[in-house]
CSV table of C-alpha atoms in Angstrom, one decimal:
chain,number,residue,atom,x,y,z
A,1,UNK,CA,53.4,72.2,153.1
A,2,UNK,CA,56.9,71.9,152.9
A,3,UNK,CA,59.0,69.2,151.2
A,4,UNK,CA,62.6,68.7,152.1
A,5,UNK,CA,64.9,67.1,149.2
A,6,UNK,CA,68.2,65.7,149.8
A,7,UNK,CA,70.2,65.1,146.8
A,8,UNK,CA,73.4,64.9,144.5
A,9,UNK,CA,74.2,66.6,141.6
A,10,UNK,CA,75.8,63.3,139.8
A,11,UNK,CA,73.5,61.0,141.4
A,12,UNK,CA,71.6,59.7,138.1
A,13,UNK,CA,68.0,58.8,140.1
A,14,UNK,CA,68.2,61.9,141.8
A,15,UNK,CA,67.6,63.7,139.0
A,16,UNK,CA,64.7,61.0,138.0
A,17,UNK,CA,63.1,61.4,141.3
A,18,UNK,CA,62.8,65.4,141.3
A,19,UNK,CA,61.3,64.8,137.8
A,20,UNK,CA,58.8,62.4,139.2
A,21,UNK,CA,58.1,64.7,142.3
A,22,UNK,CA,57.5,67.4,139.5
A,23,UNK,CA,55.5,65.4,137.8
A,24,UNK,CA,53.2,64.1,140.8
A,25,UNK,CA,52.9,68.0,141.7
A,26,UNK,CA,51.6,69.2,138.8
A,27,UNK,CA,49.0,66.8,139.6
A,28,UNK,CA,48.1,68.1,143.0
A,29,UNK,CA,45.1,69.9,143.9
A,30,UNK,CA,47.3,72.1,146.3
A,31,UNK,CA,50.5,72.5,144.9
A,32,UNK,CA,50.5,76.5,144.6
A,33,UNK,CA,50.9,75.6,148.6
A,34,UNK,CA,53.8,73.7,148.9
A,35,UNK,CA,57.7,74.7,149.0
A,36,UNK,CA,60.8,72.5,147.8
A,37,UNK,CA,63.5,73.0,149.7
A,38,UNK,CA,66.8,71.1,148.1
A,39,UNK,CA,69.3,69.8,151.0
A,40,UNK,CA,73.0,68.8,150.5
A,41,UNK,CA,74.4,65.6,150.0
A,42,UNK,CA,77.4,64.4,148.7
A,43,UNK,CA,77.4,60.6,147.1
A,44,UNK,CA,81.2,60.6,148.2
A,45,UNK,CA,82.4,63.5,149.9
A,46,UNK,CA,86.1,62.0,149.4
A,47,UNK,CA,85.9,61.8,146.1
A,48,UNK,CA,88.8,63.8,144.0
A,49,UNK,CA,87.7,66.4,141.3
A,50,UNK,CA,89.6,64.8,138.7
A,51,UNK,CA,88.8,61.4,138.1
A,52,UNK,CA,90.7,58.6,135.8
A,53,UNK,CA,88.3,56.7,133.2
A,54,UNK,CA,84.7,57.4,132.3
A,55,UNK,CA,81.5,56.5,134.3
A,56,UNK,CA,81.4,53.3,133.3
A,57,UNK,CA,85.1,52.3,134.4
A,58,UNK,CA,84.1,54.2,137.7
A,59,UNK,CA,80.8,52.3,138.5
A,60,UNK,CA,83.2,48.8,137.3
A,61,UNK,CA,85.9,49.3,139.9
A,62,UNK,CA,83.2,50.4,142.7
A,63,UNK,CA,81.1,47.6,142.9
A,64,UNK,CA,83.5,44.7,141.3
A,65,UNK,CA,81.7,44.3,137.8
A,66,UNK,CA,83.2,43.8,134.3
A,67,UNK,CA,82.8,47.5,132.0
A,68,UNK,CA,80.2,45.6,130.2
A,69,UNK,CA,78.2,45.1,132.8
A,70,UNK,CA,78.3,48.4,134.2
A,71,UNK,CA,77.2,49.9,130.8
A,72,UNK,CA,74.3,47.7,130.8
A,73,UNK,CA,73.6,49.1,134.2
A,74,UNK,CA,73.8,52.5,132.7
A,75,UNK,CA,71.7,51.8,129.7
A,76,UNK,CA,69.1,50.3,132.6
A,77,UNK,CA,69.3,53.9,134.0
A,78,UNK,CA,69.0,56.2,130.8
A,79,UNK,CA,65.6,53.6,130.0
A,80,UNK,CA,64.3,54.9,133.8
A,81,UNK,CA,65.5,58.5,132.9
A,82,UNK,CA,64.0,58.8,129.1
A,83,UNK,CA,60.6,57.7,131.0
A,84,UNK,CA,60.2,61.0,132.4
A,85,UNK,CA,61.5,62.7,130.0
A,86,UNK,CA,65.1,62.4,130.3
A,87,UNK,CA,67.9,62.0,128.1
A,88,UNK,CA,71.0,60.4,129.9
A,89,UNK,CA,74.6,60.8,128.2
A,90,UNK,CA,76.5,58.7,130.6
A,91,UNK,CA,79.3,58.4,127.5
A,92,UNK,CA,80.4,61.9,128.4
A,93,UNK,CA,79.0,62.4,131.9
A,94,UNK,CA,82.4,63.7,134.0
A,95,UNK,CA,82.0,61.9,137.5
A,96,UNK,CA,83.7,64.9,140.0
A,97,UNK,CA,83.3,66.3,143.9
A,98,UNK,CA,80.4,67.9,144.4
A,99,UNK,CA,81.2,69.9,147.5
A,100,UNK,CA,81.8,73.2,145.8
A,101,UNK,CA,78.5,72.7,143.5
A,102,UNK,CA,76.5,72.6,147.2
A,103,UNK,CA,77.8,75.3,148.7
A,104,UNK,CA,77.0,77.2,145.5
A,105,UNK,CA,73.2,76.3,146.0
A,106,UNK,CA,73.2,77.7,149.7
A,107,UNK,CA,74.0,81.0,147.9
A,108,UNK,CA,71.8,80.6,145.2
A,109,UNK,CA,68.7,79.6,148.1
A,110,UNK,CA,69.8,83.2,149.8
A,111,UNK,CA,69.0,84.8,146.5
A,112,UNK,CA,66.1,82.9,145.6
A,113,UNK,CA,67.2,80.7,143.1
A,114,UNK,CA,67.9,77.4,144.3
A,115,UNK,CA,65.3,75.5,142.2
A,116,UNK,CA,66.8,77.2,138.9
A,117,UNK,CA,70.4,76.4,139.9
A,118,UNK,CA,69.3,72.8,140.8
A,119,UNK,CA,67.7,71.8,137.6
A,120,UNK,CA,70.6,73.4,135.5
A,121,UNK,CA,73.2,71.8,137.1
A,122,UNK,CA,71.7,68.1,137.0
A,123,UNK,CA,70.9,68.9,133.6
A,124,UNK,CA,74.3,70.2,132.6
A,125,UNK,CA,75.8,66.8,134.4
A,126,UNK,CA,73.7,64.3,133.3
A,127,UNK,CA,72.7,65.3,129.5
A,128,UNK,CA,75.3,68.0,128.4
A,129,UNK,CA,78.8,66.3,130.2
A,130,UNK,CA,79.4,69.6,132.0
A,131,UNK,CA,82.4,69.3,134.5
A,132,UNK,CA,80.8,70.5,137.6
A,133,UNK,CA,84.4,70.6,139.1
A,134,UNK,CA,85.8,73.9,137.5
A,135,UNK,CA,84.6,76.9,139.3
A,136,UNK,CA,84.3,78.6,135.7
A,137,UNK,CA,81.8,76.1,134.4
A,138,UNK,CA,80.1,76.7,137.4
A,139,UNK,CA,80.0,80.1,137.2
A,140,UNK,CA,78.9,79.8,133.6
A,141,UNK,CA,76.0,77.4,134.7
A,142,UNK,CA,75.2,79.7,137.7
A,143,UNK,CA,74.8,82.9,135.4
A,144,UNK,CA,72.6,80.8,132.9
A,145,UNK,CA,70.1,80.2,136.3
A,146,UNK,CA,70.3,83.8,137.1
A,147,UNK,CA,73.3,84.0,139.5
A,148,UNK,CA,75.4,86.7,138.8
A,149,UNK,CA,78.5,85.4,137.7
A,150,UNK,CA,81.2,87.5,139.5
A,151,UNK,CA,79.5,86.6,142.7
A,152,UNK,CA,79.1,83.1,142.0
A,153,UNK,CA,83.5,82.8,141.2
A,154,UNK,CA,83.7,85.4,145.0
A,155,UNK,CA,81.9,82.5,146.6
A,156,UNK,CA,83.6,79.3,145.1
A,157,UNK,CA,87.1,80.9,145.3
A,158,UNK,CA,86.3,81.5,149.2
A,159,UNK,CA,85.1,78.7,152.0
A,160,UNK,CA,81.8,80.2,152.7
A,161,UNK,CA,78.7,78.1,153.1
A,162,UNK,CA,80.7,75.1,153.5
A,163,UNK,CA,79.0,74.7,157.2
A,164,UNK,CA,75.7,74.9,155.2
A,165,UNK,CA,76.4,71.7,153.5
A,166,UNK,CA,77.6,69.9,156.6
A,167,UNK,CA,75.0,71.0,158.5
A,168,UNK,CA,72.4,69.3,156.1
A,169,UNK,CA,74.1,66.1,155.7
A,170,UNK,CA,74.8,66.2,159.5
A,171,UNK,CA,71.0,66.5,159.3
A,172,UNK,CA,70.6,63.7,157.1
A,173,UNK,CA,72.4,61.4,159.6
A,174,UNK,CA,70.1,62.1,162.1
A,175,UNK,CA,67.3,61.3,159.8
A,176,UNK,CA,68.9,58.0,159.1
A,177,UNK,CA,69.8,58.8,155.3
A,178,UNK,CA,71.7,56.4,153.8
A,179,UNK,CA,70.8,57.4,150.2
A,180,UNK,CA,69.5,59.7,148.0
A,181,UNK,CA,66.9,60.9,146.4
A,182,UNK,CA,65.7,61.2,150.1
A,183,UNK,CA,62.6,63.7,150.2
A,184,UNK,CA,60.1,65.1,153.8
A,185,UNK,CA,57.3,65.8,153.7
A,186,UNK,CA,56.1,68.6,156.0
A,187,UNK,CA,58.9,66.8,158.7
A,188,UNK,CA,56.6,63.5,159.3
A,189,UNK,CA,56.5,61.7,155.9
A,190,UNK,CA,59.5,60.4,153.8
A,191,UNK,CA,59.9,59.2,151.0
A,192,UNK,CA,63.2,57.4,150.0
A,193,UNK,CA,64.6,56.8,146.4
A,194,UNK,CA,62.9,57.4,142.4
A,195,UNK,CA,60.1,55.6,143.3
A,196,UNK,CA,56.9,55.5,141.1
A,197,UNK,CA,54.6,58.6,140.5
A,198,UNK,CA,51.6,56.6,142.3
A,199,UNK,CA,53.9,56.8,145.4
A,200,UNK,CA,54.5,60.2,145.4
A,201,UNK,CA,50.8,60.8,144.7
A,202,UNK,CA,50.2,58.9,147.8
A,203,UNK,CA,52.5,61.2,149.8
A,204,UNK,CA,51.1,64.1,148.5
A,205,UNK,CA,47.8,63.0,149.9
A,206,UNK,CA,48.8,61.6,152.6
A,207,UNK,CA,50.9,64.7,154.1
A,208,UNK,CA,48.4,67.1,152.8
A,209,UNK,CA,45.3,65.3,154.8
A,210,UNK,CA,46.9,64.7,157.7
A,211,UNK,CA,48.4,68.7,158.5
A,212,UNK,CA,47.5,69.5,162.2
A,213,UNK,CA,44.3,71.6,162.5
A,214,UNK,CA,44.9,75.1,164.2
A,215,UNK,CA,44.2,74.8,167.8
A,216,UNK,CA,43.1,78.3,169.1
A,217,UNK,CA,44.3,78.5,173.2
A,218,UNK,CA,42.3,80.8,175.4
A,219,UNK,CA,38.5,81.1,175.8
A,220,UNK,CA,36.9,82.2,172.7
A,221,UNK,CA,34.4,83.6,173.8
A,222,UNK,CA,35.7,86.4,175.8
A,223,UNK,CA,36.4,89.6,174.0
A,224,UNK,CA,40.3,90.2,175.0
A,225,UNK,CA,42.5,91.5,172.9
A,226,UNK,CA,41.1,90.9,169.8
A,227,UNK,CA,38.6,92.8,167.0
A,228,UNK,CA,35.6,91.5,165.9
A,229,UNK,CA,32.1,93.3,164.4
A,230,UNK,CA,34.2,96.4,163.6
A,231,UNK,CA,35.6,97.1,167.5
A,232,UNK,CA,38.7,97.7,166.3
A,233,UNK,CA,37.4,99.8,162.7
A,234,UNK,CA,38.3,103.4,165.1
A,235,UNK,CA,41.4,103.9,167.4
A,236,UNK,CA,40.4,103.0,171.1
A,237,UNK,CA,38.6,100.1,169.9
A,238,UNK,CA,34.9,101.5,169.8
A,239,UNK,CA,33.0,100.9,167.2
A,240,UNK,CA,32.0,103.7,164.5
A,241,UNK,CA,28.7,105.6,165.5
């Protein structure tokens, strides 16, 4: 089975919803069967690197509240986040453009690695208040998930894999994303935000039982082009003497 993520490196429940996904699949009967696939997508693809003010100031002036509420929001977030383990520092997170992070995952998927990169980046961002806008703490970050780093600064300094991460977000649009965490399950069951660990028990099950049977086409019972009882144990097809 196949589970298809779509997420943001500063986008605080995504990083609460791949823990609860985690969680729910360490759970599942079948989980050395299924594959996580991270997707791209950014939470403002206009947004500049460099940003004036801290998170807080940020989440104020988009949504029209006083700082004090939007720490309170925050605080309501890090209390989501320390339930699964989590330990939010939105004092010194450093709100950037995560275009250049994405692409850097499509090369770290071509070498295998996309999971590592995924988790050290979120965790950078959202507990450490790494700058995922500098191409050298990128690099750095990269290198500590396995990347190499002089490839890693090749790639960032150049414009590859930027049709990766549109393709996936053009992808998304299709799919009717509007947010994220946004996660498919084996292309027929979604599940959209951090929601509880019951749900994702749910769609665990629920993807898992309902997998298409294999449907064999031909008659069976004709024996065409295929070995059975040892006809094809000797070259011709006969069986051994």
């Amino acid at each position: 089975m196949k589970i298809e993520v779509w997420s943001d490196y500063v986008c605080p429940f995504c990083y609460i919803g791949k823990r609860r996904l985690e969680h729910a699949l360490e759970r599942f009967p079948n989980k050395d069967q299924v594959e996580v696939v991270y997707k791209s997508f950014e939470l403002d693809p206009n947004s500049p690197v460099q940003h004036n003010g801290d998170i807080h100031d940020l989440l104020a002036g988009k949504y029209g509240m006083s700082r004090e509420q939007a720490m309170a929001s925050n605080r309501s977030v890090s209390e989501a986040a320390r339930g699964v383990g989590l330990n939010y520092d939105f004092d010194n997170m450093r709100y950037t453009n995560t275009f250049d992070a994405h692409r850097l995952a499509h090369f770290a998927a071509e070498k295998g690695l996309s999971p590592a990169l995924t988790e050290r980046l979120m965790q950078a961002y959202f507990t450490e208040g790494a700058f995922l806008g500098d191409h050298e703490e990128l690099a750095k970050l990269a290198a500590e998930a396995g990347l190499d780093k002089d490839e890693v600064l090749a790639v960032l300094k150049s414009d590859t894999y930027g049709d990766k991460v549109r393709a996936d977000e053009d992808e998304a649009m299709q799919l009717g994303v509007r947010g994220v965490p946004f996660f498919v399950l084996d292309g027929k069951f979604a599940v959209s935000g951090a929601q509880p660990d019951s749900v994702f028990d749910q769609a665990l099950e629920r993807a898992w039982g309902e997998r298409p049977a294999l449907t064999v086409l031909g008659d069976d019972s004709a024996d065409l082009d295929g070995c059975s009882d040892g006809s094809c144990a000797v070259p011709g097809g006969g069986k051994p003497e």
